Amino acid sequence: MVNLDKLLSQMTLSEKIGQLNLYNANVFIESQAGITGPLVNAGLTPDDLYRVGSIHNYNNAEEMITLQEAHLKGDRNKIPMLFLMDVIHGYKTIYPIPLGLGCSFDPELVEECSRMAAREAAAGGVFVNYAPMVDYCRDARWGRIMETCSEDTGLNCIMGAAQVKGYRGEGLDRDDTLASCVKHFAAYGGAEAGRDYNTVELSEHILREFYLPAYKACIDAGADMIMPSFNSLNGVPATANSWLLNTILRDEWGFEGVVVTDYNAISELMVHGVAENGKQAAELAFNCGNHIDMVSSNYLKYLEELVKEGKITEEEIDNAVMRVLKLKQKLGLFEDPYRAASPEKERSICLTPEHRAIARRAATESAVLLKNDGVLPFSKKIKKIALIGPYADNNKLLSWWRCHGENDDTVTVKQGVEKMLDGAEIICVRGCGNECGDTDITGFEAAVDAAKQADAVVLCIGEHGEYCGEGNSRATLGLPGVQLELATKVMAANHNTAVLLFTGRPLAITELDQEAPAIINMWHPGTEGGNAAAELLFGKANPCGKLSVTFPKEVGQCPIYYNHANTGRPKTKADGVREINRSNYIDCGNLPLYSFGHGLSYSNFVYENMSISKLNMNKNETVTVSVTIYNDSNVAGKETVQLYIRDKIASNVRPIQQLAAFKKVSFDAFERKTISFAINEEMLRFWNNENKLVSETGEFEVFTGYADHKYFSENFRLI
Ligand code: BGC
């Protein structure tokens, strides 16, 4: 093992500062090819290449190996570079977007997907994953909602931790693993009006209760890095937010890993208007706790000067460098600077049948049957089926952050259905496009024609894959283009129609819901999307996803989320009935189109009863709630049983419902099971107005069902 203290003591200040910088691979690759443009633009000299500590945005193992070799030749200290990448939902075998994975309510599956991604990415020369992204978000307009698992903090904590575990596998000393960089700290998903990068203003107790726990859960699960967010939080950009990075992260949580800024975020401090120039921005960012500068070059340019001027201490530089060196050591880089990187291994390990099977299972478990008036599942004996819509024969199912996933490796709905149905006639018509502003209706006639001829229709519609993710905010949440018109015409021509919805965010599809006999929300399902869709359509897989996020009726309801407070003037009448001087809309109900936790099945799960073990509990006791469920159908299936709690009286306003626990349970046909949940005092805690995590005595309601839908409810008291 390299003695890191000794190594640090041998490094010059300039070499130390080099370790605190991260660059795009192209800067290096092009300069090696004699192209100096990117180097000059980054303010670098050829010699700088040997002192830079980290790199990202390279293409594969081959490139990574070349870069590391070249670097090590020139670095007299022989400190390997760190290689990082955004492997958000798969490396080459792409599985559903994280928001979809959240709907699986299956942390083991999420861990398995992450393990697969780590195996592939490690062979591709990745050491650190810029994931999990666990930004809490209540607003579907924000395109990056696709990257997070849920609008529920608890579920987001569980799924974030599952990702960290999956990436890390049996430990970072094993080369088929990835270290995690949790992001974006903090509250990036609270952007005003859902517009990316926008201002965030939040009270501290709301921040602590809803926004911060998932970052902490990922750190507790072993994340070694963290990335501050682009946004300002209560007036201070996260990158320059000493309260976040020093007070909370370092002092309160004791985080000992590495803080890497987001892309060019130090320079953006000037655009935010909190730093006059790059030097001041570097000083601010460093003193606020950022160890690595992602691509802005301000550290490389100014840290040395700032140390000489006494604005930054060398001791703090040493502390930051030591954190970076420790991570490199933990990853085993001093022994093997390439870890699992190997072009042959990368080729052989990616997209194997085993990996495709995991991605397919993840896609079926993430899909949510939003509506079914009985048309689904379709019979496999069908003679003629029409696949209609822009997603019918479209391999763009990977979504944003597809890493090295290729459309050409992706199974389309058409291919999936072809494989599923032996000998049936399949008519496939695009009908129209799926981009905003598409007005072309020339394909409608052929679509209606196909619908009329077919025994059954699958309408494959939704949001374009480039409409979610970074920078892709929307002010409307309908189906882009003329897809709704297409759907209306097709459904009028043939009512035996099921909709496959492809999307990166909740959509406000109220009219579609009214007209469509059945809707399966596939999200953006990844490489095996078409196979998963076919399995669900024909009942080879039984839908079991539950929404991890609320679907609004109208965009004007945003932000809309299930665990909202009550107000002093809540509605008293049925949703949609207008009440004067009550908290409601004139032109829309308060309830969402589909609630958090909603999701149907081909099985028929009947909640028969619920019992509670005691009506009073003291702080050291637990209350057991038992729910009996009967699968009243001849179809085996899975049901995610959800338990919600409401703290009825407290010192600050509490949500009307909060998911307290869930269990995903398998049922055989006609099977009855009783599922029990233990409620303890810890589950009743919240952040009070003094920003303390407390539980308060008094009455609580507990119910089973899903958001806004109580099957059974009981009250108990904490005494
Ligand atoms: C994104 C991060 C990402 C980084 C590096 C930024 O634009 O906000 O999520 O990890 O780029 O690719």
XYZ file of C-alpha atoms and ligand atoms in Angstrom:
731
model
C 0.000 0.000 0.000
C 1.267 3.443 -0.866
C 1.969 5.642 2.141
C -0.285 8.583 1.353
C 1.205 10.953 3.920
C 4.624 10.376 2.431
C 3.296 10.813 -1.075
C 1.582 14.074 -0.146
C 4.714 15.400 1.511
C 6.647 14.848 -1.711
C 4.177 16.764 -3.860
C 4.654 20.380 -4.864
C 1.764 22.796 -4.323
C 1.154 22.840 -8.048
C 0.981 19.038 -8.176
C -1.415 19.005 -5.266
C -3.675 21.484 -6.989
C -3.620 19.312 -10.097
C -5.342 16.563 -8.113
C -8.252 18.925 -7.483
C -9.192 19.243 -11.142
C -11.331 17.187 -13.457
C -11.453 17.546 -17.244
C -13.232 16.226 -20.278
C -11.367 13.460 -22.051
C -11.438 15.312 -25.343
C -9.051 17.935 -23.954
C -6.475 15.180 -23.569
C -7.311 13.037 -26.559
C -7.235 15.894 -29.011
C -4.041 17.327 -27.593
C -2.422 13.930 -27.963
C -3.475 14.051 -31.594
C -1.806 17.425 -31.920
C -5.028 19.452 -31.742
C -4.467 22.160 -29.162
C -7.846 23.959 -29.312
C -9.539 22.307 -26.322
C -6.339 22.611 -24.307
C -6.020 26.315 -24.969
C -9.717 26.893 -24.294
C -9.389 25.172 -20.931
C -6.403 27.389 -20.135
C -4.127 24.354 -19.912
C -0.579 23.674 -21.055
C 0.551 20.233 -22.241
C 2.338 19.767 -18.909
C -0.886 20.277 -17.005
C -2.090 17.000 -18.394
C 0.302 15.178 -16.115
C -0.928 16.795 -12.935
C -4.685 16.694 -13.499
C -6.350 14.236 -11.126
C -9.573 13.149 -12.823
C -11.255 12.732 -16.166
C -14.721 12.095 -17.572
C -16.629 11.853 -20.869
C -14.490 9.206 -22.568
C -15.932 6.553 -24.798
C -14.687 3.155 -23.763
C -12.021 1.045 -22.092
C -9.578 1.496 -24.938
C -9.661 5.265 -24.659
C -9.448 5.123 -20.892
C -6.385 2.878 -20.968
C -4.607 5.139 -23.478
C -5.317 8.197 -21.352
C -4.164 6.604 -18.111
C -0.992 5.265 -19.727
C -0.092 8.651 -21.162
C -0.776 10.376 -17.872
C 1.299 7.969 -15.805
C 4.246 8.333 -18.150
C 4.368 12.049 -17.494
C 3.424 12.190 -13.802
C 6.551 11.918 -11.681
C 4.386 10.987 -8.668
C 2.667 8.199 -10.621
C -0.761 9.067 -9.252
C -3.400 7.436 -11.458
C -6.262 9.564 -12.651
C -9.814 8.933 -11.483
C -12.244 8.067 -14.308
C -15.844 9.078 -13.814
C -19.034 8.723 -15.837
C -22.797 9.208 -15.677
C -24.073 5.621 -15.572
C -27.560 6.591 -14.519
C -29.678 3.664 -15.699
C -27.233 1.303 -17.287
C -23.946 1.460 -19.171
C -24.651 -0.408 -22.396
C -27.598 -2.542 -21.320
C -30.043 0.191 -20.436
C -32.804 -0.427 -17.936
C -35.772 1.873 -17.177
C -35.257 5.427 -16.016
C -34.908 5.736 -12.235
C -38.406 7.206 -11.864
C -39.678 3.986 -13.460
C -37.509 1.823 -11.233
C -39.054 3.579 -8.250
C -42.424 2.169 -9.342
C -41.109 -1.364 -8.965
C -41.018 -0.804 -5.192
C -38.303 -3.445 -5.348
C -34.958 -2.351 -3.876
C -33.404 -5.751 -4.593
C -34.179 -5.382 -8.256
C -32.700 -1.879 -8.230
C -29.576 -3.245 -6.589
C -29.347 -5.981 -9.210
C -29.675 -3.457 -12.041
C -26.980 -1.290 -10.459
C -24.716 -4.324 -10.030
C -25.117 -5.109 -13.720
C -24.377 -1.498 -14.667
C -21.265 -1.576 -12.481
C -19.966 -4.760 -14.088
C -20.364 -3.315 -17.564
C -19.063 0.143 -16.713
C -16.050 -1.148 -14.790
C -15.044 -3.174 -17.836
C -15.435 0.046 -19.802
C -12.936 1.794 -17.533
C -15.259 3.612 -15.131
C -14.198 3.936 -11.487
C -16.752 6.379 -10.141
C -20.393 6.695 -11.107
C -22.069 10.102 -10.992
C -25.051 8.401 -9.377
C -27.363 7.912 -7.591
C -29.271 11.049 -8.306
C -31.715 11.380 -5.423
C -33.087 14.888 -5.849
C -36.475 15.136 -4.244
C -38.993 16.574 -6.712
C -42.693 17.339 -6.680
C -42.982 18.881 -10.093
C -43.304 16.973 -13.351
C -42.320 20.026 -15.363
C -38.741 19.508 -14.232
C -37.124 17.237 -16.839
C -34.701 15.759 -14.348
C -37.531 14.189 -12.389
C -36.766 11.139 -14.565
C -33.444 10.678 -12.755
C -34.886 10.392 -9.287
C -36.817 7.390 -7.990
C -39.757 8.976 -6.237
C -41.571 11.957 -4.811
C -41.523 10.045 -1.537
C -38.469 10.702 0.589
C -38.458 7.303 2.246
C -38.688 5.421 -1.043
C -36.003 7.645 -2.517
C -33.734 6.848 0.448
C -34.265 3.115 0.024
C -33.742 3.160 -3.741
C -30.724 5.490 -3.501
C -29.071 3.222 -0.959
C -29.875 0.178 -3.102
C -28.052 1.791 -6.024
C -24.974 2.562 -3.931
C -24.934 -1.039 -2.705
C -25.315 -2.395 -6.213
C -22.510 -0.273 -7.650
C -20.186 -1.149 -4.796
C -20.934 -4.891 -4.878
C -18.612 -6.766 -2.593
C -16.374 -3.774 -2.004
C -14.305 -1.248 -3.921
C -11.248 -3.452 -3.635
C -12.998 -5.679 -6.209
C -12.448 -4.345 -9.715
C -15.984 -4.973 -11.032
C -17.413 -2.250 -8.827
C -17.983 1.485 -8.918
C -17.720 4.145 -6.267
C -20.813 6.367 -6.063
C -21.068 10.106 -6.370
C -24.463 11.040 -4.950
C -26.031 14.181 -6.414
C -27.147 16.997 -6.586
C -26.666 18.442 -3.139
C -29.088 20.000 -2.390
C -32.688 20.454 -3.383
C -31.984 20.807 -7.102
C -35.439 19.303 -7.711
C -37.109 22.176 -5.874
C -36.553 24.486 -8.866
C -39.183 27.213 -9.059
C -41.770 26.532 -11.773
C -40.009 23.268 -12.588
C -37.514 25.128 -14.764
C -34.099 23.526 -14.685
C -31.305 25.292 -12.795
C -33.863 27.673 -11.298
C -33.824 29.245 -7.851
C -34.861 27.195 -4.806
C -36.292 28.735 -1.636
C -37.204 26.333 1.151
C -37.646 26.495 4.886
C -35.031 24.557 6.795
C -37.453 22.063 8.318
C -38.953 21.211 4.909
C -35.461 20.881 3.488
C -34.434 18.574 6.300
C -37.582 16.519 6.230
C -38.077 15.973 2.525
C -34.982 16.980 0.565
C -31.885 16.060 2.580
C -32.532 12.517 3.837
C -31.870 10.710 0.544
C -28.391 12.232 0.149
C -27.655 11.178 3.700
C -29.034 7.674 3.091
C -26.659 7.275 0.135
C -23.709 8.461 2.199
C -24.660 6.053 4.972
C -24.834 3.301 2.347
C -21.238 4.079 1.386
C -21.198 6.804 -1.293
C -17.645 8.179 -1.468
C -18.365 11.332 -3.420
C -21.041 13.990 -3.542
C -21.866 16.664 -6.099
C -23.340 20.040 -5.109
C -26.214 21.206 -7.273
C -26.363 24.035 -9.801
C -29.192 25.920 -8.096
C -29.105 28.551 -5.440
C -30.667 27.505 -2.171
C -32.190 30.258 -0.072
C -30.127 32.826 -1.902
C -26.785 31.027 -1.998
C -25.657 28.820 -4.914
C -25.025 25.302 -3.597
C -21.437 25.446 -4.879
C -20.790 28.442 -2.636
C -23.006 27.313 0.192
C -20.880 26.831 3.274
C -23.918 25.964 5.378
C -24.695 23.005 3.101
C -21.178 21.756 2.460
C -19.366 22.605 5.664
C -22.047 22.787 8.344
C -24.403 20.011 7.238
C -22.293 17.687 5.095
C -18.919 17.840 6.806
C -19.712 18.761 10.400
C -23.178 17.375 10.991
C -23.000 14.263 8.816
C -19.252 13.707 9.173
C -18.780 13.111 5.434
C -15.166 12.195 4.789
C -15.331 11.675 1.058
C -14.794 13.936 -1.921
C -16.962 16.840 -3.032
C -16.855 17.425 -6.796
C -18.614 20.471 -8.223
C -21.121 20.071 -11.007
C -20.121 20.920 -14.558
C -18.446 24.330 -14.725
C -20.332 25.316 -11.575
C -17.460 27.398 -10.200
C -17.570 29.689 -13.226
C -21.336 29.842 -12.886
C -20.878 31.570 -9.529
C -20.050 34.635 -11.611
C -23.257 34.230 -13.602
C -25.270 33.784 -10.406
C -23.727 37.092 -9.405
C -21.977 36.030 -6.216
C -18.406 36.240 -7.529
C -16.859 38.976 -9.573
C -14.241 36.893 -11.326
C -12.836 33.390 -11.598
C -10.392 33.934 -8.794
C -13.045 34.999 -6.341
C -15.246 32.120 -7.513
C -12.409 29.653 -6.872
C -11.804 31.072 -3.406
C -15.491 30.894 -2.535
C -15.975 27.384 -3.877
C -12.878 26.015 -2.196
C -13.515 27.584 1.171
C -17.108 26.407 1.044
C -15.969 22.799 0.794
C -15.614 21.793 -2.867
C -12.599 19.560 -3.311
C -12.615 18.993 -7.077
C -13.357 21.567 -9.759
C -15.270 19.965 -12.626
C -13.916 21.519 -15.853
C -14.045 25.217 -14.952
C -10.201 25.524 -14.653
C -10.524 28.128 -11.915
C -8.771 25.918 -9.372
C -5.934 25.234 -11.755
C -5.581 28.892 -12.572
C -6.010 30.518 -9.171
C -5.584 28.199 -6.188
C -1.808 28.600 -6.063
C -2.109 32.391 -6.058
C -4.840 32.217 -3.414
C -2.628 30.106 -1.155
C 0.250 32.554 -1.579
C -2.060 35.430 -0.695
C -3.210 33.557 2.435
C -6.832 33.401 1.301
C -6.729 29.629 1.301
C -4.473 27.632 3.601
C -2.144 24.939 2.338
C -3.458 22.781 5.130
C -6.908 22.911 3.536
C -5.399 22.065 0.156
C -3.675 19.086 1.777
C -6.931 17.993 3.340
C -8.725 18.121 -0.026
C -5.908 16.292 -1.832
C -5.777 13.641 0.858
C -9.472 12.947 0.383
C -8.864 12.422 -3.339
C -5.813 10.222 -2.746
C -7.685 8.136 -0.191
C -10.438 7.451 -2.699
C -7.842 6.440 -5.279
C -6.316 4.115 -2.770
C -9.675 2.669 -1.789
C -10.278 1.889 -5.457
C -6.945 0.096 -5.608
C -5.580 2.435 -8.272
C -2.026 2.544 -6.959
C -1.845 -1.224 -7.429
C -3.827 -1.336 -10.652
C -4.563 2.001 -12.356
C -6.884 0.322 -14.882
C -8.989 -1.879 -12.571
C -11.325 -3.963 -14.781
C -10.867 -1.854 -17.925
C -10.431 -4.111 -20.927
C -11.794 -3.716 -24.458
C -12.329 -7.489 -24.766
C -14.107 -7.738 -21.445
C -16.192 -4.679 -22.271
C -17.304 -6.353 -25.478
C -18.060 -9.704 -23.893
C -19.752 -8.540 -20.710
C -22.152 -5.976 -22.163
C -25.579 -6.894 -23.484
C -25.298 -10.557 -22.593
C -28.571 -12.517 -22.500
C -28.327 -12.458 -18.689
C -28.016 -8.678 -18.641
C -30.838 -8.285 -21.126
C -32.991 -10.509 -18.921
C -32.367 -8.228 -15.938
C -33.235 -5.157 -18.003
C -36.402 -6.847 -19.267
C -37.516 -7.810 -15.793
C -36.819 -4.286 -14.578
C -38.919 -2.897 -17.434
C -41.888 -5.160 -16.691
C -41.729 -4.486 -12.941
C -41.460 -0.713 -13.468
C -44.435 -0.510 -15.817
C -47.662 0.686 -14.253
C -51.088 -0.418 -15.446
C -52.863 2.899 -15.043
C -56.230 1.834 -16.367
C -57.874 -1.356 -17.615
C -61.548 -1.742 -18.330
C -60.970 -5.371 -19.207
C -59.369 -5.301 -22.657
C -56.003 -6.374 -21.280
C -54.348 -8.769 -21.385
C -54.864 -9.443 -25.078
C -55.204 -13.019 -26.201
C -52.174 -14.545 -27.861
C -54.550 -16.194 -30.297
C -55.277 -12.847 -31.877
C -55.255 -12.969 -35.683
C -54.596 -9.392 -36.637
C -53.136 -6.656 -34.486
C -52.395 -3.029 -35.324
C -49.478 -1.252 -33.691
C -50.076 2.437 -34.129
C -48.180 5.535 -33.095
C -44.703 7.032 -33.069
C -43.422 4.394 -30.633
C -44.818 1.388 -32.550
C -41.655 0.692 -34.491
C -39.183 2.946 -32.759
C -35.960 1.926 -31.075
C -35.553 5.226 -29.218
C -36.676 3.768 -25.898
C -33.535 4.557 -23.904
C -34.291 8.100 -22.765
C -31.886 10.723 -21.508
C -28.660 9.579 -19.780
C -28.474 6.496 -21.937
C -24.720 6.322 -21.341
C -23.292 4.061 -24.082
C -26.621 2.406 -24.807
C -27.379 2.196 -28.531
C -30.752 2.498 -30.171
C -29.719 -0.287 -32.530
C -29.441 -2.712 -29.620
C -32.929 -1.828 -28.442
C -35.972 -4.041 -28.951
C -38.917 -2.134 -30.415
C -42.555 -2.816 -29.577
C -42.996 -4.270 -33.055
C -40.115 -6.689 -32.563
C -41.381 -7.672 -29.128
C -44.900 -8.340 -30.378
C -43.628 -10.238 -33.424
C -41.696 -12.556 -31.150
C -44.651 -13.008 -28.825
C -47.246 -13.789 -31.489
C -46.784 -16.744 -33.703
C -48.349 -16.265 -37.098
C -50.569 -13.262 -36.335
C -50.729 -10.482 -38.864
C -49.141 -7.315 -37.533
C -49.874 -3.978 -39.146
C -47.622 -1.169 -38.052
C -48.408 2.494 -38.702
C -46.584 5.488 -37.271
C -49.520 7.878 -37.585
C -47.656 10.972 -36.406
C -44.569 12.202 -34.588
C -43.956 12.662 -30.861
C -42.317 16.059 -30.761
C -43.858 19.308 -29.551
C -44.948 21.344 -32.536
C -45.557 18.297 -34.746
C -48.677 19.075 -36.749
C -48.467 16.524 -39.509
C -51.680 14.501 -39.635
C -51.127 12.895 -42.998
C -50.539 9.538 -41.318
C -53.936 9.538 -39.594
C -55.841 7.931 -42.440
C -53.583 4.896 -42.617
C -53.714 4.628 -38.831
C -57.517 4.630 -38.732
C -57.595 2.175 -41.596
C -55.295 -0.190 -39.744
C -57.351 0.151 -36.547
C -60.546 -0.755 -38.397
C -59.077 -3.922 -39.867
C -57.444 -5.194 -36.681
C -58.822 -7.407 -33.907
C -56.913 -5.333 -31.383
C -54.896 -2.133 -31.395
C -51.864 -1.082 -29.422
C -51.417 2.679 -29.398
C -47.756 3.399 -28.790
C -47.526 7.037 -27.844
C -45.763 9.352 -25.455
C -43.040 11.808 -24.852
C -39.889 12.045 -26.941
C -36.804 10.637 -25.195
C -35.014 13.958 -25.445
C -37.816 15.807 -23.652
C -36.742 14.772 -20.202
C -33.401 14.931 -18.444
C -31.092 17.867 -18.017
C -32.280 21.229 -19.281
C -35.507 19.726 -20.604
C -38.225 21.436 -18.663
C -41.769 21.594 -19.974
C -44.480 24.160 -19.350
C -47.158 21.840 -20.715
C -47.565 18.220 -19.784
C -49.782 16.840 -22.513
C -48.837 14.388 -25.214
C -46.530 16.283 -27.582
C -47.765 17.092 -31.090
C -50.972 15.620 -32.464
C -50.811 12.298 -30.646
C -54.001 12.867 -28.656
C -55.896 13.553 -31.874
C -54.438 10.409 -33.378
C -55.404 8.401 -30.297
C -58.978 9.732 -30.359
C -59.434 8.790 -33.990
C -57.899 5.356 -33.582
C -59.950 4.533 -30.484
C -63.133 5.644 -32.234
C -62.278 3.242 -35.047
C -61.537 0.302 -32.745
C -62.390 0.240 -29.087
C -60.345 -2.878 -28.423
C -57.345 -0.664 -27.877
C -54.641 -0.528 -25.248
C -52.281 2.409 -24.890
C -48.595 1.914 -24.226
C -47.377 5.195 -22.825
C -43.687 6.034 -23.100
C -42.536 8.941 -21.007
C -39.799 10.374 -18.829
C -42.142 12.220 -16.488
C -45.746 12.151 -15.311
C -47.957 13.495 -18.081
C -51.307 15.249 -17.724
C -53.291 12.885 -19.937
C -56.790 13.478 -18.616
C -58.572 13.195 -21.985
C -56.622 10.118 -22.959
C -57.603 8.534 -19.658
C -61.256 9.263 -20.339
C -61.176 7.671 -23.777
C -58.698 4.825 -23.504
C -59.913 1.370 -22.451
C -56.478 0.535 -21.035
C -53.181 2.316 -20.436
C -49.852 0.806 -19.470
C -47.265 3.382 -18.521
C -43.958 1.956 -19.747
C -41.868 5.039 -18.839
C -38.761 5.053 -21.033
C -38.078 1.362 -20.525
C -34.594 0.837 -21.987
C -32.949 -1.780 -24.180
C -35.553 -4.491 -23.596
C -38.552 -2.163 -23.744
C -40.301 -3.875 -26.657
C -40.046 -7.333 -25.120
C -41.301 -6.075 -21.778
C -44.238 -4.339 -23.467
C -45.188 -7.516 -25.331
C -45.012 -9.604 -22.155
C -47.328 -7.179 -20.390
C -49.772 -6.817 -23.279
C -50.303 -10.555 -23.622
C -50.196 -11.468 -19.942
C -46.850 -13.266 -19.940
C -45.977 -10.712 -17.283
C -48.573 -9.401 -14.849
C -48.262 -5.628 -14.249
C -47.239 -4.873 -10.675
C -45.744 -1.352 -10.705
C -47.217 1.307 -8.425
C -46.696 4.972 -9.142
C -43.748 6.434 -7.284
C -44.906 9.871 -8.363
C -48.198 11.700 -8.815
C -49.739 12.258 -12.262
C -51.521 15.638 -12.398
C -54.807 16.269 -14.169
C -53.604 19.634 -15.346
C -50.186 21.233 -15.448
C -51.585 24.068 -13.318
C -51.813 21.690 -10.337
C -47.999 21.467 -10.242
C -46.288 21.153 -7.864
C -48.603 18.317 -6.869
C -47.601 15.590 -4.445
C -49.361 13.094 -2.264
C -47.936 14.100 1.113
C -49.180 17.663 1.197
C -50.496 19.527 4.209
C -54.153 20.074 4.915
C -54.551 23.935 4.982
C -57.013 25.584 7.335
C -59.681 25.463 4.663
C -59.488 22.077 2.994
C -62.157 20.880 0.596
C -65.167 19.222 2.153
C -67.113 18.199 -0.948
C -66.349 15.754 -3.713
C -63.335 16.572 -5.793
C -64.172 18.864 -8.680
C -67.212 20.383 -6.932
C -66.291 24.005 -6.423
C -66.441 25.386 -2.897
C -66.260 29.098 -2.181
C -63.456 30.258 0.101
C -62.015 26.783 0.311
C -58.666 25.594 -0.957
C -59.654 24.420 -4.412
C -59.575 25.383 -8.083
C -62.442 26.911 -10.011
C -61.693 24.886 -13.107
C -60.124 21.643 -11.920
C -60.319 19.250 -8.999
C -57.601 19.041 -6.383
C -56.986 15.356 -6.767
C -54.455 14.150 -9.284
C -55.262 12.047 -12.315
C -53.388 9.085 -10.843
C -52.306 9.084 -7.241
C -48.992 8.102 -5.770
C -49.107 4.360 -5.069
C -51.736 3.639 -7.749
C -51.196 0.709 -10.076
C -53.468 -2.089 -11.318
C -52.861 -5.750 -11.961
C -54.380 -8.609 -13.968
C -54.976 -10.228 -10.585
C -57.823 -8.916 -8.464
C -56.494 -8.009 -5.036
C -59.197 -7.540 -2.453
C -58.251 -5.873 0.823
C -60.404 -7.776 3.289
C -59.550 -6.293 6.654
C -56.965 -4.537 8.776
C -56.264 -4.912 12.477
C -54.130 -3.015 14.934
C -52.394 -4.625 17.917
C -52.943 -1.777 20.380
C -54.477 1.654 20.521
C -51.851 3.247 22.757
C -48.128 2.863 22.425
C -45.319 4.376 24.412
C -42.013 5.408 22.845
C -40.357 2.035 23.421
C -43.165 -0.048 22.037
C -44.320 -1.020 18.597
C -47.795 -1.237 17.173
C -48.459 -4.019 14.694
C -50.841 -3.416 11.848
C -51.983 -6.472 9.901
C -53.720 -6.399 6.554
C -55.431 -9.364 4.922
C -55.502 -9.467 1.147
C -57.125 -12.008 -1.126
C -56.204 -12.557 -4.750
C -59.691 -13.092 -6.117
C -58.550 -14.239 -9.545
C -56.919 -17.159 -11.269
C -53.888 -15.038 -12.138
C -50.812 -15.095 -9.908
C -49.432 -11.645 -9.256
C -47.613 -9.246 -7.004
C -49.098 -6.526 -4.857
C -47.195 -3.756 -3.118
C -49.026 -3.372 0.173
C -48.680 0.195 1.410
C -49.073 1.597 4.892
C -49.654 5.304 5.417
C -49.579 7.354 8.604
C -50.958 10.745 9.457
C -49.857 12.640 12.530
C -53.156 14.289 13.387
C -51.999 16.992 15.809
C -48.441 18.280 15.975
C -46.479 21.448 16.590
C -46.190 22.104 12.863
C -48.522 21.160 10.041
C -48.085 17.554 9.025
C -48.854 15.869 5.707
C -52.312 14.384 5.370
C -50.641 11.048 4.547
C -47.130 9.683 4.483
C -45.965 6.333 3.268
C -44.603 4.663 6.382
C -43.849 1.185 5.063
C -44.471 -1.103 2.103
C -44.064 -4.752 1.209
C -44.160 -6.213 -2.263
C -45.823 -9.584 -1.924
C -46.357 -12.450 -4.398
C -49.749 -14.163 -4.488
C -50.761 -17.363 -6.212
C -54.169 -17.533 -7.855
C -56.903 -17.356 -5.202
C -54.371 -16.993 -2.412
C -55.030 -15.079 0.801
C -52.246 -13.579 2.879
C -51.980 -11.455 5.988
C -49.187 -8.907 5.889
C -47.950 -7.268 9.067
C -46.150 -4.017 9.641
C -44.523 -2.865 12.868
C -44.798 0.827 13.651
C -42.228 2.227 16.046
C -41.562 5.670 17.451
C -38.819 6.415 14.919
C -41.389 6.187 12.122
C -43.407 8.944 13.781
C -40.622 11.521 13.867
C -40.541 14.750 11.910
C -38.472 17.945 11.742
C -40.102 20.545 13.922
C -39.912 24.317 13.634
C -36.735 24.389 15.713
C -35.221 22.047 13.129
C -35.053 19.149 15.528
C -36.066 15.604 14.629
C -38.763 14.707 17.152
C -41.848 12.638 17.722
C -44.747 14.133 19.627
C -47.352 12.331 21.687
C -50.909 12.357 20.440
C -53.162 10.738 17.905
C -52.064 9.142 14.645
C -54.103 7.630 11.875
C -52.799 4.619 10.015
C -54.323 3.379 6.773
C -53.734 0.911 4.005
C -54.525 1.552 0.366
C -52.730 4.153 -1.688
C -52.561 7.933 -1.636
C -56.029 9.450 -1.165
C -57.562 5.949 -1.205
C -58.128 4.366 2.167
C -59.197 0.742 2.223
C -59.040 0.528 6.020
C -57.970 2.986 8.640
C -57.395 2.975 12.418
C -56.280 5.496 15.002
C -53.717 4.981 17.749
C -51.975 7.233 20.252
C -48.343 7.743 21.059
C -48.262 8.222 24.823
C -25.030 17.266 -14.648
C -24.548 16.188 -13.710
C -23.543 15.300 -14.399
C -22.411 16.159 -14.921
C -21.302 15.360 -15.590
C -23.896 17.974 -15.350
O -24.360 18.782 -16.361
O -25.809 18.190 -13.923
O -25.638 15.436 -13.258
O -23.081 14.314 -13.529
O -22.939 17.073 -15.861
O -21.709 14.798 -16.760
